Amino acid sequence: MEKVEIKVEAIVHTEHTNTLLKSTYNESRKLGNNKFDIEGYTFYGHNRLVKHHKAKRGSGDQYKVKILDKSVEGILWLNFDNEQETFCVCVCYLPPRGSSRSNDPEQFYANLTNQFYMYQNIGQMYIDGDFNSRCSEISDFIEGVDDITPREVIDYNSNANRDSLIDILVDCNLCMLNGRKGKQDFTCISKRGKLVVDFIITTHENIHMCTDFDVRIMSDITNELELQDMNHSVLTVSFKRKSTNQQDKTPQASYSNIQKLPCKPRSRSKPNKFLNDDAVRVKIEQVIQNIENNLTKQDIDAAYGCFVELISDGVKSKIGEKSEPDNQYRKAKGKS
């Protein structure tokens, strides 16, 4: 099985809604003086000058990149696909507390969790961005259960967003690459101090595919290129992909019909017999039997969809849900 190394570099300027994703594996398809035309950015490169007479472009392999989901403000899912595999990159930005932009960390992480479960089976997944969450020495995995190497910690302070980020990592079997691979450094350096608030996150199963991780201090980049100074560092990750034949590619399941759980259930009104009556127990046992007896991925996905629908119906019928606000995020207090 062929292993090809890909390096993905994410530069996220969320305040100006500029996001640049660069894959060094794909840039070789350019020829001569051809350049990437991205508004707000200048491309510098040295392309190959001669193309083989049978080749259609500078290289024979490429990824088709499309937006997978942009329904939630501050969360962008990108899908990279070719004839052999698919992987996802999620770019996030959570404004700091007290920001002029409205902020609801609980809703932000609830949306991110929901989307993770929707797209987790597409392929390798990498979530990166500015989470404005300082996690100190808190473990991002279950010690004694998960076979994960503890991360190196250089920022020993925490903030109010810490628990929300740690919860999604533990619940979804995700972990930070910061402090586990390659170079570790502060990701935000300003007059207020040195912080680690930007992360690249992946699943436990993907850690061995990551060959390198690097944090480049923005002052080094701005001095080198004579650019305007910025606070946040650039995080890069290199990972391997497994090249397989087209006929071996597993069909991807469709999650468009899976019903989502209510975002804000009325948790205070939860009855004692929630999901504990005879009819619900029978349905749960049926779902468990289907998952245990069906070996194909499509059957397991179908059983999972039925289970999500079962819980959603139980929440709506026994607990109820809060009415959704007009705006996705609440307006900051004191702002008109």
Short mmCIF file of C-alpha atoms in Angstrom, two decimals:
data_model
loop_
_atom_site.label_atom_id
_atom_site.label_comp_id
_atom_site.label_asym_id
_atom_site.label_seq_id
_atom_site.Cartn_x
_atom_site.Cartn_y
_atom_site.Cartn_z
CA MET A 1 0.00 0.00 0.00
CA GLU A 2 1.52 3.28 -1.10
CA LYS A 3 1.91 6.04 1.45
CA VAL A 4 2.13 9.62 0.24
CA GLU A 5 2.92 12.49 2.59
CA ILE A 6 0.78 15.61 2.37
CA LYS A 7 1.49 18.87 4.13
CA VAL A 8 -1.50 21.11 4.81
CA GLU A 9 -0.86 24.63 6.05
CA ALA A 10 -3.80 26.63 7.35
CA ILE A 11 -3.59 30.39 7.70
CA VAL A 12 -6.84 31.68 9.16
CA HIS A 13 -7.60 35.41 9.26
CA THR A 14 -11.04 35.13 10.79
CA GLU A 15 -11.35 38.80 11.67
CA HIS A 16 -11.20 39.58 7.95
CA THR A 17 -12.92 36.37 6.81
CA ASN A 18 -9.82 35.31 4.85
CA THR A 19 -8.89 31.64 4.95
CA LEU A 20 -5.99 30.18 2.98
CA LEU A 21 -5.38 26.44 2.86
CA LYS A 22 -2.23 25.35 1.06
CA SER A 23 -1.38 21.76 0.17
CA THR A 24 2.21 21.34 -0.98
CA TYR A 25 1.26 18.01 -2.51
CA ASN A 26 -1.03 19.69 -5.01
CA GLU A 27 0.92 22.80 -5.98
CA SER A 28 3.13 20.88 -8.43
CA ARG A 29 0.26 20.72 -10.90
CA LYS A 30 0.96 24.36 -11.83
CA LEU A 31 3.15 25.04 -14.86
CA GLY A 32 5.35 27.93 -15.97
CA ASN A 33 4.08 31.29 -14.77
CA ASN A 34 0.64 30.04 -13.71
CA LYS A 35 -0.34 31.34 -10.28
CA PHE A 36 -3.08 30.90 -7.75
CA ASP A 37 -5.55 33.76 -7.99
CA ILE A 38 -6.81 34.34 -4.43
CA GLU A 39 -8.14 37.77 -3.55
CA GLY A 40 -6.11 39.40 -0.78
CA TYR A 41 -3.08 37.10 -1.22
CA THR A 42 0.03 37.08 -3.41
CA PHE A 43 1.37 33.75 -4.67
CA TYR A 44 5.12 33.13 -4.82
CA GLY A 45 6.28 29.88 -6.40
CA HIS A 46 8.68 28.21 -8.79
CA ASN A 47 6.70 25.89 -11.05
CA ARG A 48 8.10 23.24 -13.35
CA LEU A 49 8.72 24.55 -16.87
CA VAL A 50 8.30 21.40 -18.98
CA LYS A 51 5.32 19.04 -19.08
CA HIS A 52 5.35 15.49 -20.44
CA HIS A 53 3.54 15.23 -23.77
CA LYS A 54 1.04 12.73 -22.30
CA ALA A 55 0.33 14.74 -19.16
CA LYS A 56 -2.73 17.00 -18.84
CA ARG A 57 -1.14 19.24 -16.20
CA GLY A 58 1.95 19.70 -14.05
CA SER A 59 1.28 16.58 -11.99
CA GLY A 60 -0.99 13.61 -12.36
CA ASP A 61 -2.84 13.78 -9.05
CA GLN A 62 -4.97 16.42 -7.42
CA TYR A 63 -7.77 16.94 -4.96
CA LYS A 64 -11.16 18.42 -5.62
CA VAL A 65 -11.90 20.84 -2.80
CA LYS A 66 -15.44 21.87 -1.95
CA ILE A 67 -17.23 23.47 0.97
CA LEU A 68 -18.89 20.72 2.97
CA ASP A 69 -20.68 22.89 5.51
CA LYS A 70 -20.74 26.59 6.34
CA SER A 71 -24.10 26.72 8.10
CA VAL A 72 -22.63 27.83 11.46
CA GLU A 73 -20.83 31.13 11.88
CA GLY A 74 -17.21 30.57 12.79
CA ILE A 75 -17.12 26.93 11.56
CA LEU A 76 -16.14 26.00 8.00
CA TRP A 77 -15.89 22.38 6.79
CA LEU A 78 -13.87 21.64 3.63
CA ASN A 79 -13.89 18.34 1.78
CA PHE A 80 -10.76 17.17 -0.10
CA ASP A 81 -11.51 14.35 -2.54
CA ASN A 82 -9.77 12.45 -5.32
CA GLU A 83 -10.30 9.05 -6.91
CA GLN A 84 -8.60 7.27 -4.04
CA GLU A 85 -9.64 8.91 -0.80
CA THR A 86 -11.42 11.75 0.98
CA PHE A 87 -10.43 13.78 4.01
CA CYS A 88 -11.95 16.78 5.81
CA VAL A 89 -10.48 19.96 7.24
CA CYS A 90 -12.57 22.05 9.62
CA VAL A 91 -11.51 25.66 10.28
CA CYS A 92 -12.93 27.25 13.45
CA TYR A 93 -12.97 30.58 15.20
CA LEU A 94 -14.54 31.22 18.60
CA PRO A 95 -14.43 34.92 19.58
CA PRO A 96 -13.03 35.64 23.05
CA ARG A 97 -15.38 36.46 25.88
CA GLY A 98 -16.10 40.16 25.99
CA SER A 99 -15.52 40.54 22.26
CA SER A 100 -17.55 43.03 20.22
CA ARG A 101 -18.75 40.00 18.27
CA SER A 102 -21.54 38.07 19.97
CA ASN A 103 -20.32 34.93 21.69
CA ASP A 104 -22.02 31.74 22.89
CA PRO A 105 -19.31 29.12 23.57
CA GLU A 106 -21.77 26.44 24.67
CA GLN A 107 -23.76 26.73 21.44
CA PHE A 108 -20.55 26.90 19.39
CA TYR A 109 -19.22 23.63 20.79
CA ALA A 110 -22.66 21.99 20.58
CA ASN A 111 -22.77 22.82 16.86
CA LEU A 112 -19.20 21.58 16.36
CA THR A 113 -20.00 18.30 18.12
CA ASN A 114 -23.11 17.79 16.03
CA GLN A 115 -21.22 18.40 12.79
CA PHE A 116 -18.37 16.11 13.85
CA TYR A 117 -20.77 13.19 14.23
CA MET A 118 -22.29 13.99 10.84
CA TYR A 119 -18.95 13.88 8.97
CA GLN A 120 -16.76 11.57 11.08
CA ASN A 121 -16.99 8.64 8.64
CA ILE A 122 -16.01 10.54 5.51
CA GLY A 123 -12.27 10.01 6.04
CA GLN A 124 -9.36 11.48 7.96
CA MET A 125 -10.44 14.60 9.83
CA TYR A 126 -8.46 17.61 11.04
CA ILE A 127 -10.03 20.47 13.02
CA ASP A 128 -7.93 23.59 13.38
CA GLY A 129 -8.37 27.20 14.35
CA ASP A 130 -8.50 29.76 17.14
CA PHE A 131 -10.65 28.34 19.94
CA ASN A 132 -9.75 31.02 22.53
CA SER A 133 -9.59 28.16 25.03
CA ARG A 134 -6.64 27.79 27.41
CA CYS A 135 -6.59 24.25 28.77
CA SER A 136 -3.59 24.22 31.12
CA GLU A 137 -2.60 20.66 32.15
CA ILE A 138 -6.10 19.18 31.87
CA SER A 139 -6.00 15.86 29.98
CA ASP A 140 -7.83 15.80 26.65
CA PHE A 141 -8.39 12.03 26.90
CA ILE A 142 -9.53 9.48 29.48
CA GLU A 143 -6.44 8.38 31.38
CA GLY A 144 -6.21 4.63 31.85
CA VAL A 145 -8.71 4.01 29.04
CA ASP A 146 -7.44 5.78 25.91
CA ASP A 147 -4.05 4.74 24.58
CA ILE A 148 -2.85 8.31 24.01
CA THR A 149 0.51 9.86 24.83
CA PRO A 150 0.18 12.83 27.24
CA ARG A 151 0.90 16.17 25.61
CA GLU A 152 3.69 18.57 26.49
CA VAL A 153 2.26 21.64 28.26
CA ILE A 154 3.82 25.10 28.09
CA ASP A 155 0.75 27.24 28.94
CA TYR A 156 -0.23 26.42 32.53
CA ASN A 157 -3.16 28.85 32.72
CA SER A 158 -6.78 28.19 31.82
CA ASN A 159 -9.89 30.22 31.04
CA ALA A 160 -13.66 29.84 31.06
CA ASN A 161 -13.73 28.04 27.69
CA ARG A 162 -11.42 25.25 28.88
CA ASP A 163 -14.05 22.74 29.99
CA SER A 164 -16.13 23.14 26.83
CA LEU A 165 -13.18 22.27 24.58
CA ILE A 166 -11.97 19.40 26.78
CA ASP A 167 -15.48 17.93 26.89
CA ILE A 168 -15.80 17.72 23.11
CA LEU A 169 -12.33 16.16 22.82
CA VAL A 170 -13.07 13.48 25.42
CA ASP A 171 -16.61 12.76 24.20
CA CYS A 172 -15.62 12.49 20.51
CA ASN A 173 -12.29 10.65 20.95
CA LEU A 174 -10.38 13.66 19.62
CA CYS A 175 -7.07 15.04 20.83
CA MET A 176 -4.70 17.95 20.22
CA LEU A 177 -1.61 17.59 18.07
CA ASN A 178 -0.04 20.51 19.96
CA GLY A 179 2.55 19.07 22.31
CA ARG A 180 2.40 15.57 20.83
CA LYS A 181 4.03 15.90 17.43
CA GLY A 182 6.94 18.00 16.19
CA LYS A 183 7.55 21.48 17.56
CA GLN A 184 5.61 22.95 20.47
CA ASP A 185 5.35 26.72 20.99
CA PHE A 186 2.95 29.48 22.01
CA THR A 187 0.29 30.20 19.41
CA CYS A 188 -0.59 33.75 20.46
CA ILE A 189 2.07 36.25 21.52
CA SER A 190 1.05 39.82 22.32
CA LYS A 191 1.63 42.55 24.90
CA ARG A 192 -0.78 40.71 27.20
CA GLY A 193 1.41 37.62 27.31
CA LYS A 194 2.05 34.26 25.66
CA LEU A 195 -0.89 31.89 25.21
CA VAL A 196 -1.81 28.57 23.61
CA VAL A 197 -5.31 29.04 22.20
CA ASP A 198 -4.90 27.77 18.62
CA PHE A 199 -4.95 24.03 18.05
CA ILE A 200 -4.93 21.36 15.38
CA ILE A 201 -7.15 18.49 16.48
CA THR A 202 -7.63 15.01 15.05
CA THR A 203 -9.08 11.64 16.03
CA HIS A 204 -7.19 9.10 18.11
CA GLU A 205 -6.97 6.81 15.06
CA ASN A 206 -5.29 9.50 12.95
CA ILE A 207 -2.41 10.38 15.27
CA HIS A 208 -0.08 7.77 13.76
CA MET A 209 -0.75 9.25 10.29
CA CYS A 210 0.64 12.64 11.37
CA THR A 211 4.34 12.80 10.58
CA ASP A 212 5.07 16.35 11.72
CA PHE A 213 3.59 19.36 13.51
CA ASP A 214 5.02 22.85 13.66
CA VAL A 215 4.21 26.22 15.22
CA ARG A 216 5.73 29.21 13.45
CA ILE A 217 5.76 32.39 15.51
CA MET A 218 4.11 35.14 13.49
CA SER A 219 6.85 37.66 14.33
CA ASP A 220 9.38 35.41 12.57
CA ILE A 221 7.20 35.29 9.46
CA THR A 222 6.43 39.01 9.41
CA ASN A 223 10.09 39.92 9.87
CA GLU A 224 11.14 37.53 7.13
CA LEU A 225 8.54 38.76 4.65
CA GLU A 226 8.32 42.37 5.91
CA LEU A 227 4.62 42.07 6.66
CA GLN A 228 2.35 43.78 9.16
CA ASP A 229 2.71 42.21 12.60
CA MET A 230 0.02 39.81 13.87
CA ASN A 231 -0.54 38.05 17.20
CA HIS A 232 -1.37 34.47 16.23
CA SER A 233 1.15 31.87 15.08
CA VAL A 234 0.82 29.62 12.03
CA LEU A 235 0.17 25.94 12.77
CA THR A 236 1.10 23.30 10.19
CA VAL A 237 0.63 19.54 10.10
CA SER A 238 2.01 16.92 7.71
CA PHE A 239 0.16 13.64 7.40
CA LYS A 240 0.23 10.52 5.25
CA ARG A 241 -2.55 9.25 3.07
CA LYS A 242 -3.06 5.65 2.08
CA SER A 243 -3.42 5.17 -1.68
CA THR A 244 -5.91 2.44 -2.59
CA ASN A 245 -7.53 1.22 -5.75
CA GLN A 246 -10.80 2.77 -6.81
CA GLN A 247 -12.67 -0.54 -6.48
CA ASP A 248 -11.55 -0.83 -2.84
CA LYS A 249 -12.94 2.55 -1.89
CA THR A 250 -15.76 2.16 0.63
CA PRO A 251 -18.92 4.05 -0.39
CA GLN A 252 -19.55 6.97 1.89
CA ALA A 253 -22.78 7.06 3.81
CA SER A 254 -25.21 9.91 3.40
CA TYR A 255 -26.10 11.76 6.59
CA SER A 256 -28.56 14.20 5.09
CA ASN A 257 -31.54 12.21 6.42
CA ILE A 258 -30.27 11.74 9.98
CA GLN A 259 -32.39 13.80 12.33
CA LYS A 260 -30.48 16.19 14.57
CA LEU A 261 -31.07 16.43 18.29
CA PRO A 262 -32.67 19.66 19.55
CA CYS A 263 -29.91 22.16 20.31
CA LYS A 264 -31.52 23.42 23.50
CA PRO A 265 -33.68 20.76 25.27
CA ARG A 266 -35.53 21.78 28.40
CA SER A 267 -33.19 19.88 30.69
CA ARG A 268 -34.82 21.10 33.91
CA SER A 269 -38.09 19.39 33.03
CA LYS A 270 -36.58 15.91 32.41
CA PRO A 271 -39.00 13.26 33.79
CA ASN A 272 -37.73 10.35 35.87
CA LYS A 273 -38.87 7.81 33.26
CA PHE A 274 -37.19 9.46 30.30
CA LEU A 275 -36.19 6.69 27.83
CA ASN A 276 -37.16 4.15 30.49
CA ASP A 277 -40.59 2.86 29.41
CA ASP A 278 -41.19 -0.56 27.86
CA ALA A 279 -41.66 0.67 24.29
CA VAL A 280 -38.38 2.62 24.32
CA ARG A 281 -36.47 -0.29 25.87
CA VAL A 282 -37.65 -2.59 23.09
CA LYS A 283 -36.48 -0.12 20.42
CA ILE A 284 -33.08 0.32 22.09
CA GLU A 285 -32.59 -3.46 22.27
CA GLN A 286 -33.45 -3.71 18.57
CA VAL A 287 -30.85 -1.06 17.68
CA ILE A 288 -28.19 -2.85 19.76
CA GLN A 289 -28.98 -6.17 18.07
CA ASN A 290 -28.77 -4.57 14.61
CA ILE A 291 -25.36 -3.05 15.39
CA GLU A 292 -24.03 -6.33 16.83
CA ASN A 293 -25.35 -8.57 14.04
CA ASN A 294 -24.83 -6.39 10.95
CA LEU A 295 -21.24 -6.16 9.78
CA THR A 296 -21.57 -3.76 6.87
CA LYS A 297 -20.90 -0.06 7.37
CA GLN A 298 -24.16 0.94 5.68
CA ASP A 299 -26.25 -1.19 8.08
CA ILE A 300 -24.48 0.22 11.13
CA ASP A 301 -25.01 3.77 9.85
CA ALA A 302 -28.71 3.01 9.34
CA ALA A 303 -28.99 1.62 12.90
CA TYR A 304 -27.20 4.69 14.25
CA GLY A 305 -29.63 6.94 12.39
CA CYS A 306 -32.57 5.09 13.95
CA PHE A 307 -31.03 5.49 17.40
CA VAL A 308 -30.56 9.25 16.92
CA GLU A 309 -34.17 9.53 15.77
CA LEU A 310 -35.33 7.53 18.81
CA ILE A 311 -33.58 9.84 21.26
CA SER A 312 -34.74 12.93 19.38
CA ASP A 313 -38.36 11.79 19.51
CA GLY A 314 -37.99 11.06 23.23
CA VAL A 315 -36.57 14.52 23.91
CA LYS A 316 -39.35 16.24 21.98
CA SER A 317 -42.20 14.18 23.50
CA LYS A 318 -41.02 13.94 27.12
CA ILE A 319 -38.89 17.06 27.63
CA GLY A 320 -39.65 19.53 24.87
CA GLU A 321 -37.24 22.00 23.37
CA LYS A 322 -36.62 25.70 23.72
CA SER A 323 -37.66 27.94 20.87
CA GLU A 324 -34.71 28.98 18.74
CA PRO A 325 -33.73 32.68 18.80
CA ASP A 326 -33.98 34.81 15.69
CA ASN A 327 -30.20 35.16 15.47
CA GLN A 328 -27.80 32.25 15.62
CA TYR A 329 -25.80 33.89 18.37
CA ARG A 330 -27.31 36.12 21.00
CA LYS A 331 -26.54 39.80 20.72
CA ALA A 332 -24.00 41.00 23.23
CA LYS A 333 -25.45 42.81 26.19
CA GLY A 334 -25.41 46.56 25.85
CA LYS A 335 -25.13 46.41 22.06
CA SER A 336 -27.89 47.68 19.83
#
